[in-house]
Structure formats: C-alpha cells, structure tokens
PDB file of N, CA and C in Angstrom:
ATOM      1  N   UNK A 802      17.253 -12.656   2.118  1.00  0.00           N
ATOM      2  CA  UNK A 802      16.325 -12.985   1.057  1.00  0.00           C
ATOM      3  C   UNK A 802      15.531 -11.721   0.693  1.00  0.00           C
ATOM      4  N   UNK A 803      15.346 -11.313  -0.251  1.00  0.00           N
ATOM      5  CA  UNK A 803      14.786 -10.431  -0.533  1.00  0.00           C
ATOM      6  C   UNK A 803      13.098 -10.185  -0.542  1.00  0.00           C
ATOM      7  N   UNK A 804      12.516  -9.383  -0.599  1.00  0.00           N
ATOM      8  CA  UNK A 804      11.151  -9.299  -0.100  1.00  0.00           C
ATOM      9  C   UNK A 804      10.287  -9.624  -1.522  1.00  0.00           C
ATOM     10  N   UNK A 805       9.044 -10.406  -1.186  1.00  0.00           N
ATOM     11  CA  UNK A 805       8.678 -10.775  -2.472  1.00  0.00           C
ATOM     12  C   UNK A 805       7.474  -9.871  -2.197  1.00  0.00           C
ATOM     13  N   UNK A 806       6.842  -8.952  -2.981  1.00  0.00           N
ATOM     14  CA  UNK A 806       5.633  -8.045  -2.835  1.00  0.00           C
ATOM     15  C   UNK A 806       4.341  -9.199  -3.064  1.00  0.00           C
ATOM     16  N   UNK A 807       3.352  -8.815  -2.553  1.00  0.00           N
ATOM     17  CA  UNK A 807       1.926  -9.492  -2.494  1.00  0.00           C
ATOM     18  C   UNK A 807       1.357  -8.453  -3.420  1.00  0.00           C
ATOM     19  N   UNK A 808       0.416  -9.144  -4.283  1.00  0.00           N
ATOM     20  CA  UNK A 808      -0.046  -8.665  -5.078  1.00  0.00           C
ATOM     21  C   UNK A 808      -1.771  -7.775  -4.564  1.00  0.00           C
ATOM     22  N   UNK A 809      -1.747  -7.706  -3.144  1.00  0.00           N
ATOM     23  CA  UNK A 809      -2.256  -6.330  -2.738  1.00  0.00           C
ATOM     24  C   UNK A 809      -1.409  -5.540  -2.384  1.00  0.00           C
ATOM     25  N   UNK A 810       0.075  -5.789  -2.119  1.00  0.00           N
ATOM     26  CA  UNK A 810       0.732  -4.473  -2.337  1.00  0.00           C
ATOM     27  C   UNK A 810       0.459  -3.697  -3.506  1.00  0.00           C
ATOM     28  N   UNK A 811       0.664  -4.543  -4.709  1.00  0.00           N
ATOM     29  CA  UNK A 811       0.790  -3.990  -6.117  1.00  0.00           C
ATOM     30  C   UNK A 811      -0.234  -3.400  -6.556  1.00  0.00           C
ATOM     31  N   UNK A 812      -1.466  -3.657  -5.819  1.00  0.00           N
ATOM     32  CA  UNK A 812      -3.054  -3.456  -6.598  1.00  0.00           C
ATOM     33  C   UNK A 812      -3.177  -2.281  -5.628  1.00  0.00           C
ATOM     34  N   UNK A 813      -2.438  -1.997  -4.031  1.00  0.00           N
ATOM     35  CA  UNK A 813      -3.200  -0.492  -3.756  1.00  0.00           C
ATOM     36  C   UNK A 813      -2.128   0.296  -4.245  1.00  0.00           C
ATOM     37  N   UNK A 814      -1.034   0.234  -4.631  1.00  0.00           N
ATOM     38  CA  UNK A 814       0.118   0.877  -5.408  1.00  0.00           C
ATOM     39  C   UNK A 814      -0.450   1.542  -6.318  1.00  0.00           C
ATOM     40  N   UNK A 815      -1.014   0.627  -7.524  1.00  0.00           N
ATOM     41  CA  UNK A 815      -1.908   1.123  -8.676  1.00  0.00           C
ATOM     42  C   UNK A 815      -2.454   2.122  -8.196  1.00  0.00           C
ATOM     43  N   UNK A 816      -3.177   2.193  -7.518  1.00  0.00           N
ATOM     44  CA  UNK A 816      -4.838   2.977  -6.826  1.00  0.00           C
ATOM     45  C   UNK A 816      -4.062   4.215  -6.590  1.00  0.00           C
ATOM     46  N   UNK A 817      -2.915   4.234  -5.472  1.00  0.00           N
ATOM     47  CA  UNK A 817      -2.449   5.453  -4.762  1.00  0.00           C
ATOM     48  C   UNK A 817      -1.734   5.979  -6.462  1.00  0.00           C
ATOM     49  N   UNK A 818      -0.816   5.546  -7.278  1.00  0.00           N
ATOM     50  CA  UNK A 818      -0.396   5.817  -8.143  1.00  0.00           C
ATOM     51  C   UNK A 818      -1.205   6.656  -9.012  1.00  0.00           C
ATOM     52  N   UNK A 819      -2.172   6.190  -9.588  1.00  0.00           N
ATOM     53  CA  UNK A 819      -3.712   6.651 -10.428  1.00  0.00           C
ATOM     54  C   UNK A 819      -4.039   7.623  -9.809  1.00  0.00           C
ATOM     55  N   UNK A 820      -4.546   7.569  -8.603  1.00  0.00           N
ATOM     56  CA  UNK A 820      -5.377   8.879  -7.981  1.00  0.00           C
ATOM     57  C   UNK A 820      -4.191   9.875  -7.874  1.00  0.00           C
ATOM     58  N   UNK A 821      -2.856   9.669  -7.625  1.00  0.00           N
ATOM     59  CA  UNK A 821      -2.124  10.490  -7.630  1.00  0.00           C
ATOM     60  C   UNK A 821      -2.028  11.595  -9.122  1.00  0.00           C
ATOM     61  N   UNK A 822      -1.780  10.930 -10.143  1.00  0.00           N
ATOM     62  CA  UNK A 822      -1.673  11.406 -11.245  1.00  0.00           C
ATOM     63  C   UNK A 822      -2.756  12.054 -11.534  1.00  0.00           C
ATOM     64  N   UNK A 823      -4.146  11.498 -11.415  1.00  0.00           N
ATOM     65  CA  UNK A 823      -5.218  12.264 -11.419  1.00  0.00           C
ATOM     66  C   UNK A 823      -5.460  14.004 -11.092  1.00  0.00           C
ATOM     67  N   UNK A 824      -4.922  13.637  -9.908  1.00  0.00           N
ATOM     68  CA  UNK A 824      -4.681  14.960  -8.977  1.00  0.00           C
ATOM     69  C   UNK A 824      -3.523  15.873  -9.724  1.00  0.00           C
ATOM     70  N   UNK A 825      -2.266  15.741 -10.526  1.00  0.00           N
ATOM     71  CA  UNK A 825      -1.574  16.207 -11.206  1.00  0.00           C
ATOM     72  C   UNK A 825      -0.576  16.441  -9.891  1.00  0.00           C
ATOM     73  N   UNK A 826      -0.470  15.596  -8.668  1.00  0.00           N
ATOM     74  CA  UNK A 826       0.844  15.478  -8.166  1.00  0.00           C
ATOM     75  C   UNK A 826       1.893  14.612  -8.140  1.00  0.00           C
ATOM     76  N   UNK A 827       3.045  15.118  -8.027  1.00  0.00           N
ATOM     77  CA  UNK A 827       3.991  14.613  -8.159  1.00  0.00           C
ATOM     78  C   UNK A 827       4.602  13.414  -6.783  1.00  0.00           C
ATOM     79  N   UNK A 828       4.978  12.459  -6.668  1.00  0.00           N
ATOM     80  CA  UNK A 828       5.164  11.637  -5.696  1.00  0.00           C
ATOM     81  C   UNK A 828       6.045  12.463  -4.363  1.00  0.00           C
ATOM     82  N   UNK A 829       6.694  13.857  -5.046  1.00  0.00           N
ATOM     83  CA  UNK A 829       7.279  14.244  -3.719  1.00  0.00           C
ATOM     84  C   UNK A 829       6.313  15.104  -3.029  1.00  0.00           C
ATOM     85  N   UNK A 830       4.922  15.363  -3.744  1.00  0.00           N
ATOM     86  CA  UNK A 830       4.119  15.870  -3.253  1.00  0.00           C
ATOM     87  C   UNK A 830       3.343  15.582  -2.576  1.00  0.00           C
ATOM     88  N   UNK A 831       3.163  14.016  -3.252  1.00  0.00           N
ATOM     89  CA  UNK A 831       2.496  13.247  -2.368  1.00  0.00           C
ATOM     90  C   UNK A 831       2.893  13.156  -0.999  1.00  0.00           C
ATOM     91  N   UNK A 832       4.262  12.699  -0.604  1.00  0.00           N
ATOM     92  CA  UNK A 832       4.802  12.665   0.472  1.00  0.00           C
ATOM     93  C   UNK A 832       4.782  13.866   1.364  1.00  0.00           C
ATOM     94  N   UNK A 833       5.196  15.534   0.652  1.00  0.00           N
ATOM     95  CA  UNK A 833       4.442  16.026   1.509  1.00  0.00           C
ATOM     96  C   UNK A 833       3.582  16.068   2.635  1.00  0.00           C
ATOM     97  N   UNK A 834       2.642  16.279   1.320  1.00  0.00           N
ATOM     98  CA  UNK A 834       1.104  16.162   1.794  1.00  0.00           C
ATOM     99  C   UNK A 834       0.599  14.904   3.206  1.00  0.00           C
ATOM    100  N   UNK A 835       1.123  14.003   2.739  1.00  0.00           N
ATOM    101  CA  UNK A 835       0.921  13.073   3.309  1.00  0.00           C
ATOM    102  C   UNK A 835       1.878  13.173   4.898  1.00  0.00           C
ATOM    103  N   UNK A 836       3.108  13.728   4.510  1.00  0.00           N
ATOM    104  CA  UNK A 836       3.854  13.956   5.698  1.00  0.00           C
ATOM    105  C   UNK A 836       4.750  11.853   5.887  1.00  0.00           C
ATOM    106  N   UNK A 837       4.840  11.528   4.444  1.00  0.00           N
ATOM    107  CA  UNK A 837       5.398  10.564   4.626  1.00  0.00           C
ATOM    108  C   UNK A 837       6.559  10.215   3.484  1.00  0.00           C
ATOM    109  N   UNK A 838       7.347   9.814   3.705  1.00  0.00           N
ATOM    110  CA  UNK A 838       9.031   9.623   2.995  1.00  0.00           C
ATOM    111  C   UNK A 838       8.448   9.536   1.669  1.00  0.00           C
ATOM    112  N   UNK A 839       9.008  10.447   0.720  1.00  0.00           N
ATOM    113  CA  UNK A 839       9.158  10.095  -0.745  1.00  0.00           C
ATOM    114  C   UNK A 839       9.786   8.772  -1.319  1.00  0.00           C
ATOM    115  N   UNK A 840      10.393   8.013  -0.024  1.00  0.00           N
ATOM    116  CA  UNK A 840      11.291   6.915  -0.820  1.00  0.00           C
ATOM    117  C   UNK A 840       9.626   5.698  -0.159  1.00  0.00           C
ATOM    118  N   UNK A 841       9.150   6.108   0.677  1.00  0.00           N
ATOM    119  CA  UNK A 841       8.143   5.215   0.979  1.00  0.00           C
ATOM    120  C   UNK A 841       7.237   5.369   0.274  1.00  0.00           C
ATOM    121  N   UNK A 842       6.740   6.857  -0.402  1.00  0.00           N
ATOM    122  CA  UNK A 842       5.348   6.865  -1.100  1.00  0.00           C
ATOM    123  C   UNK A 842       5.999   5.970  -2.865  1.00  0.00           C
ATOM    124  N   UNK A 843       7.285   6.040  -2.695  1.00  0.00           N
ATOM    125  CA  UNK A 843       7.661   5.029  -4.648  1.00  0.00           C
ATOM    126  C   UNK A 843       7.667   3.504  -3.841  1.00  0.00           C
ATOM    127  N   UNK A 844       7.912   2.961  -2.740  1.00  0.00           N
ATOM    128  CA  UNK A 844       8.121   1.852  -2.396  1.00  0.00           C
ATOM    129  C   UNK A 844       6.479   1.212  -2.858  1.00  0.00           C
ATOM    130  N   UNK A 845       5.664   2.196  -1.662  1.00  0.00           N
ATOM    131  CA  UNK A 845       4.222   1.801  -2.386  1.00  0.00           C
ATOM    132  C   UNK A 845       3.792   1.599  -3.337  1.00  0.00           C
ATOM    133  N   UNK A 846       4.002   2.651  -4.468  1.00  0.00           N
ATOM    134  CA  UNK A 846       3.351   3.016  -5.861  1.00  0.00           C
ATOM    135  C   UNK A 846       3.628   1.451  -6.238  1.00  0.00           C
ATOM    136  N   UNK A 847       5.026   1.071  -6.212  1.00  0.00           N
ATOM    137  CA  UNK A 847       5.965   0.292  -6.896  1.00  0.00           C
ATOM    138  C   UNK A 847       5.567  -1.034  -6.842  1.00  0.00           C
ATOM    139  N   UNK A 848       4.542  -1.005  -5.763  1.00  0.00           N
ATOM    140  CA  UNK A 848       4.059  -2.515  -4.748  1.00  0.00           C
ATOM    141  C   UNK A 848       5.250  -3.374  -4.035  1.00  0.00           C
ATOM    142  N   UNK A 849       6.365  -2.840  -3.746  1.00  0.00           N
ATOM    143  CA  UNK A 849       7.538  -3.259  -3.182  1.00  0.00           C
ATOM    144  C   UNK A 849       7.275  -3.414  -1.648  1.00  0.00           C
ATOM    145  N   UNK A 850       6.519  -2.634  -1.091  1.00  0.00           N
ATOM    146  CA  UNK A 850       5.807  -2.674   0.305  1.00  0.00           C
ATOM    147  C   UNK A 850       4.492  -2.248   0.599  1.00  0.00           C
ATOM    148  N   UNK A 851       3.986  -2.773   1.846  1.00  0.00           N
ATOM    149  CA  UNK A 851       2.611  -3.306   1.845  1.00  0.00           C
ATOM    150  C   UNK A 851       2.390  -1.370   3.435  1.00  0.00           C
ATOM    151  N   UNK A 852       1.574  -0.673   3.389  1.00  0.00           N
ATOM    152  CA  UNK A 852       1.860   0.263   4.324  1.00  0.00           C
ATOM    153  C   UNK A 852       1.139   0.018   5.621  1.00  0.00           C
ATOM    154  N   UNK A 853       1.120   0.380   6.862  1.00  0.00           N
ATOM    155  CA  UNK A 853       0.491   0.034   7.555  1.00  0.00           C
ATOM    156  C   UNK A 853      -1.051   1.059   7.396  1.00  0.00           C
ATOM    157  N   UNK A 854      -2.175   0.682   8.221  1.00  0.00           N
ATOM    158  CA  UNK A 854      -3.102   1.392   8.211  1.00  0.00           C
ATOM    159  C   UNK A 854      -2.984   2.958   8.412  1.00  0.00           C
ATOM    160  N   UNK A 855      -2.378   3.230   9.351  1.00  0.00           N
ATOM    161  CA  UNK A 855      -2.101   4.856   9.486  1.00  0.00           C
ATOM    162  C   UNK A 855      -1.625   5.852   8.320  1.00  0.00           C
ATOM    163  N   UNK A 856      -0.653   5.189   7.591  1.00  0.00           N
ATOM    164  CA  UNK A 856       0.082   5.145   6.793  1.00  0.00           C
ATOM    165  C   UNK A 856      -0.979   5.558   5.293  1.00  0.00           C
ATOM    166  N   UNK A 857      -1.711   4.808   5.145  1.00  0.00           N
ATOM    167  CA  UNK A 857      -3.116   4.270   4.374  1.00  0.00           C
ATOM    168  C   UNK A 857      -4.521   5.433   4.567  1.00  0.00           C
ATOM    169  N   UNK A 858      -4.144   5.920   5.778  1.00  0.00           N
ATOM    170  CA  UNK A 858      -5.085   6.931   5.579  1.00  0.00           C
ATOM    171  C   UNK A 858      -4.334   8.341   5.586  1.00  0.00           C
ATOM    172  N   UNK A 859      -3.721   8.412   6.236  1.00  0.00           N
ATOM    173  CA  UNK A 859      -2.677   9.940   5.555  1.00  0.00           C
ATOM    174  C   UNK A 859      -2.317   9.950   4.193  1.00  0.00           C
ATOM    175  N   UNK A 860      -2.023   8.720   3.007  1.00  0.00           N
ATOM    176  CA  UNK A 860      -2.017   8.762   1.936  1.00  0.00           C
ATOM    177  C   UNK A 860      -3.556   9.539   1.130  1.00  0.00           C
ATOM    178  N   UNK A 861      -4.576   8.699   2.052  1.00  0.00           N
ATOM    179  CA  UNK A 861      -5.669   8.684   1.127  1.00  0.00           C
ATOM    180  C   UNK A 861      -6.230  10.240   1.316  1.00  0.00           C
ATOM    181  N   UNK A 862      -6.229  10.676   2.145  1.00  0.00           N
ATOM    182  CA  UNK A 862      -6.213  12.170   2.950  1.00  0.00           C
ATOM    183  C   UNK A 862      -5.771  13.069   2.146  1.00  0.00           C
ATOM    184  N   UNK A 863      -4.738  12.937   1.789  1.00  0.00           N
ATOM    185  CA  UNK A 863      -3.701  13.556   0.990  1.00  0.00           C
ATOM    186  C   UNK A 863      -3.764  14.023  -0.523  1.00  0.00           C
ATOM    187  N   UNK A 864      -4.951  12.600  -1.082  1.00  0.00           N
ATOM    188  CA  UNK A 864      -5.226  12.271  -2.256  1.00  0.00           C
ATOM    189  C   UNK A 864      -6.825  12.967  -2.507  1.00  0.00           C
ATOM    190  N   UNK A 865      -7.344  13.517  -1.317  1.00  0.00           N
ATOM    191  CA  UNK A 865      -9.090  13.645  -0.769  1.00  0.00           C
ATOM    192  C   UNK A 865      -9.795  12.180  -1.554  1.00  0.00           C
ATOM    193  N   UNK A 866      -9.208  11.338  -0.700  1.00  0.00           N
ATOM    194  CA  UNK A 866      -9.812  10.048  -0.953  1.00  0.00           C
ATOM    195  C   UNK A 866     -10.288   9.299   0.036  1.00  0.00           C
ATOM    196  N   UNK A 867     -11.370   7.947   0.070  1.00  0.00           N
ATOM    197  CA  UNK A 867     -10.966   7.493   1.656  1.00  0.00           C
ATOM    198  C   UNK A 867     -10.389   6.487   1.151  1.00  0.00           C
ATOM    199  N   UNK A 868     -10.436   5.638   2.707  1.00  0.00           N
ATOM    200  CA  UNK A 868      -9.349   4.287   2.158  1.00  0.00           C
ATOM    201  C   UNK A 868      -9.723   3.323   1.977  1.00  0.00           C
ATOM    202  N   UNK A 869     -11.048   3.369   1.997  1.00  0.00           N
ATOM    203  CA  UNK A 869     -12.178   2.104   1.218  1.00  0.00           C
ATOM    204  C   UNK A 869     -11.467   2.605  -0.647  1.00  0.00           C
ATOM    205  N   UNK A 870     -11.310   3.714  -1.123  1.00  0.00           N
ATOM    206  CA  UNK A 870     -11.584   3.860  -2.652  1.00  0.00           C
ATOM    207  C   UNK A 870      -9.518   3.554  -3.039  1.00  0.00           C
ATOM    208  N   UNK A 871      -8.589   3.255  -2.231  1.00  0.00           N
ATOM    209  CA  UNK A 871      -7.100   2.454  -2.136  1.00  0.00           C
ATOM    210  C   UNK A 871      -7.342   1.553  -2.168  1.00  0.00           C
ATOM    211  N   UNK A 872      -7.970   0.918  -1.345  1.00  0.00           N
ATOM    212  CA  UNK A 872      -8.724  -0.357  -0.852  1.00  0.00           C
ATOM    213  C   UNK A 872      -9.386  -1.485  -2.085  1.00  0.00           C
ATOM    214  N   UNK A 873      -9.979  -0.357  -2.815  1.00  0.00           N
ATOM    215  CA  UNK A 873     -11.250  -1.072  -3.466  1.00  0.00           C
ATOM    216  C   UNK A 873     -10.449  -2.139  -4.780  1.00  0.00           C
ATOM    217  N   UNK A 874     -11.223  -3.522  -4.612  1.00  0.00           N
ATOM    218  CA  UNK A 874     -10.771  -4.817  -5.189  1.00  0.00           C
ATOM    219  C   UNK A 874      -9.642  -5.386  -4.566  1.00  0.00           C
ATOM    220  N   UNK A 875      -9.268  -5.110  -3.441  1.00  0.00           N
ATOM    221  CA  UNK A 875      -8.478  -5.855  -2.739  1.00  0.00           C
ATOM    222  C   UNK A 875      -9.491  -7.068  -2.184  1.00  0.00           C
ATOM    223  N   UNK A 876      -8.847  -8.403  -1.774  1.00  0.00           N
ATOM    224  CA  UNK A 876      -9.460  -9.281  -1.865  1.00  0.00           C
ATOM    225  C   UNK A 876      -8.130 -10.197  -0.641  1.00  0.00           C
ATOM    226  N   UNK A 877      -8.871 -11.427   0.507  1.00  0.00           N
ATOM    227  CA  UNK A 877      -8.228 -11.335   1.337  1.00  0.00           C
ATOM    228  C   UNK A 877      -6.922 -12.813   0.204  1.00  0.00           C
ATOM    229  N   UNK A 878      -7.535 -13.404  -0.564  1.00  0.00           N
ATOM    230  CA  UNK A 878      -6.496 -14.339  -1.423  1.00  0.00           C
ATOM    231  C   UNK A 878      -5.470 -13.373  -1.833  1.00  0.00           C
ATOM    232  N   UNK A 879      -5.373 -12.215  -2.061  1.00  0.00           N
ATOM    233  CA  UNK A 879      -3.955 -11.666  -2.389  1.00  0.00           C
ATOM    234  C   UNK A 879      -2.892 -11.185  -0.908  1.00  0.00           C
ATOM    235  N   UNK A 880      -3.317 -11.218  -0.562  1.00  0.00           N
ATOM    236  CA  UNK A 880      -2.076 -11.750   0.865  1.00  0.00           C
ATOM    237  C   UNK A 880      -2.121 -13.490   0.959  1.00  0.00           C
ATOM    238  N   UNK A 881      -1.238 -13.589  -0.025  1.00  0.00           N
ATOM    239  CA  UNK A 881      -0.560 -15.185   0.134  1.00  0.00           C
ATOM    240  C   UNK A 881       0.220 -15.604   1.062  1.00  0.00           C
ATOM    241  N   UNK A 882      -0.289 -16.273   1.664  1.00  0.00           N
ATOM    242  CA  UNK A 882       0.931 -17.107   2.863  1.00  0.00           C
ATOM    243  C   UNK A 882       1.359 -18.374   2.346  1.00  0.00           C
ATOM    244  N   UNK A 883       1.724 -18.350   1.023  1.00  0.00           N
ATOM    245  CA  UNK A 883       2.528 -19.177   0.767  1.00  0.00           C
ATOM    246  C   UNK A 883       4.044 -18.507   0.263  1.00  0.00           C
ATOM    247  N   UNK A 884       4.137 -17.205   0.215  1.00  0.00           N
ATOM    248  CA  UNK A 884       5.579 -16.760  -0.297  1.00  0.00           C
ATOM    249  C   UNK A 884       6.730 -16.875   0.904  1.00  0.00           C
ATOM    250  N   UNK A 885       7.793 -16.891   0.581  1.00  0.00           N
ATOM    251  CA  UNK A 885       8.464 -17.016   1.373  1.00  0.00           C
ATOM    252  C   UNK A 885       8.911 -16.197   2.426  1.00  0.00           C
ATOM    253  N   UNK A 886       8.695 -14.841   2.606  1.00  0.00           N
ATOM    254  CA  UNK A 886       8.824 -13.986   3.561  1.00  0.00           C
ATOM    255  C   UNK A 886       7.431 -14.313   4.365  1.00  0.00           C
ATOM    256  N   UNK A 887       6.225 -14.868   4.184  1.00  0.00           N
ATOM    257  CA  UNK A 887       5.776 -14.997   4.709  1.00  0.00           C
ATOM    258  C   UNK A 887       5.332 -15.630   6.397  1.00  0.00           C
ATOM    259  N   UNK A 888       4.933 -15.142   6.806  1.00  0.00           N
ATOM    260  CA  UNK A 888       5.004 -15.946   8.407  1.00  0.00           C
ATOM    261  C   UNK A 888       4.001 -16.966   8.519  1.00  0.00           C
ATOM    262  N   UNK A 889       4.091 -17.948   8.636  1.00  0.00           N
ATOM    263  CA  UNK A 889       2.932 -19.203   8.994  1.00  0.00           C
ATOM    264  C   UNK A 889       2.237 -19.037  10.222  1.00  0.00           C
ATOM    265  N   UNK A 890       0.744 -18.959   9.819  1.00  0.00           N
ATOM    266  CA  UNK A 890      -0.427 -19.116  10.797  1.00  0.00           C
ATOM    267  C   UNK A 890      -0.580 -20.307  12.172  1.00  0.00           C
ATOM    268  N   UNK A 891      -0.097 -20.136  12.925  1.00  0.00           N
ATOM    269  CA  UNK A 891      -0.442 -21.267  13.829  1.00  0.00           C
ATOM    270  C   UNK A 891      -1.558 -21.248  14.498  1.00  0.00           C
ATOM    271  N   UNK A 892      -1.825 -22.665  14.870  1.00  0.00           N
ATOM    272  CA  UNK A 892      -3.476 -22.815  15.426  1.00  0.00           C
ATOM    273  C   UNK A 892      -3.541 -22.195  16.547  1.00  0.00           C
ATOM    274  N   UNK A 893      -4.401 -21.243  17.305  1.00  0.00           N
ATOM    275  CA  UNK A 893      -4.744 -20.922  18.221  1.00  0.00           C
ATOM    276  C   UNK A 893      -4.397 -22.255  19.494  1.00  0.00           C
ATOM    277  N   UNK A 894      -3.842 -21.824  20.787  1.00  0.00           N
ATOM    278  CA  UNK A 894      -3.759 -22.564  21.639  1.00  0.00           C
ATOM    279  C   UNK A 894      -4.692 -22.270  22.896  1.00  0.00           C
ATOM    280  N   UNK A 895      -5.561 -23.493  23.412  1.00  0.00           N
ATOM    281  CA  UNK A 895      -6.390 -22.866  24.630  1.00  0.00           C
ATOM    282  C   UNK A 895      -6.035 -23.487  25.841  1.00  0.00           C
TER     283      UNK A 895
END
C-alpha cells in the first residue's frame, strides 16, 4: 500500500522548501549542508515523508534556522490516525 503523507509532512515541507529558496540553495545543497540524501531532502520538500527529529535539526542548521521556525503552525490534528498506514493507539495497560 502505498504511503499516504500527513499533512504535517506537507506543511514542514513547505517551510524547509521556502526557507530553502530564500537562502538561494539548491536542494542538492541543501543535502550537503545538511549532510543528508538529496533524494530525502525532495521526499521532505514534497511532504512524501515525515523526518525524524535529528534529521529536523540538521535541516534547520543548514537553513540557519531553528526547528521551532520548520515547526511553526504545525498542529497535533495534522498527524491523523485515521489514514491507513497509520498505527492505532492502544490503551495503556497496568
């Protein structure tokens, strides 16, 4: 099944995308800089994948950004756990 992106993938995509262009670099520069795969810094842009935190601050680093300003208007309703790649929450057991 193919991966359905969450629309905080797509919204810090925007952010890293924007500040990128801002800066007048190019996505293989980004990766560079960042020291992370050019096919991962378009996966991001693209909102096709969600990055982990580490990931999130070597971008923002990269960009002289922090990762509150990637971050900013993310909201916890856009990680839906209703899509189908999603994993279901189970109740804590004591």
């Amino acid at each position: 099944m193919p991966r359905v992106p969450s629309p905080a993938a797509a919204h810090i995509g925007a952010h890293i995308a924007e500040l990128r262009r801002r800066r007048s670099m190019t996505q293989d520069q980004l990766a560079v800089a960042s020291d992370i795969d050019s096919s991962n810094i378009r996966s991001y842009e693209n909102g096709r994948s969600l990055m982990n935190v580490f990931s999130l601050v070597r971008i923002a680093e990269a960009l002289e950004a922090t990762p509150s300003e990637l971050l900013d208007g993310v909201t916890s309703d856009m990680f839906a756990t209703d899509r189908p790649d999603a994993r279901r929450a189970r109740p804590l057991r004591r």
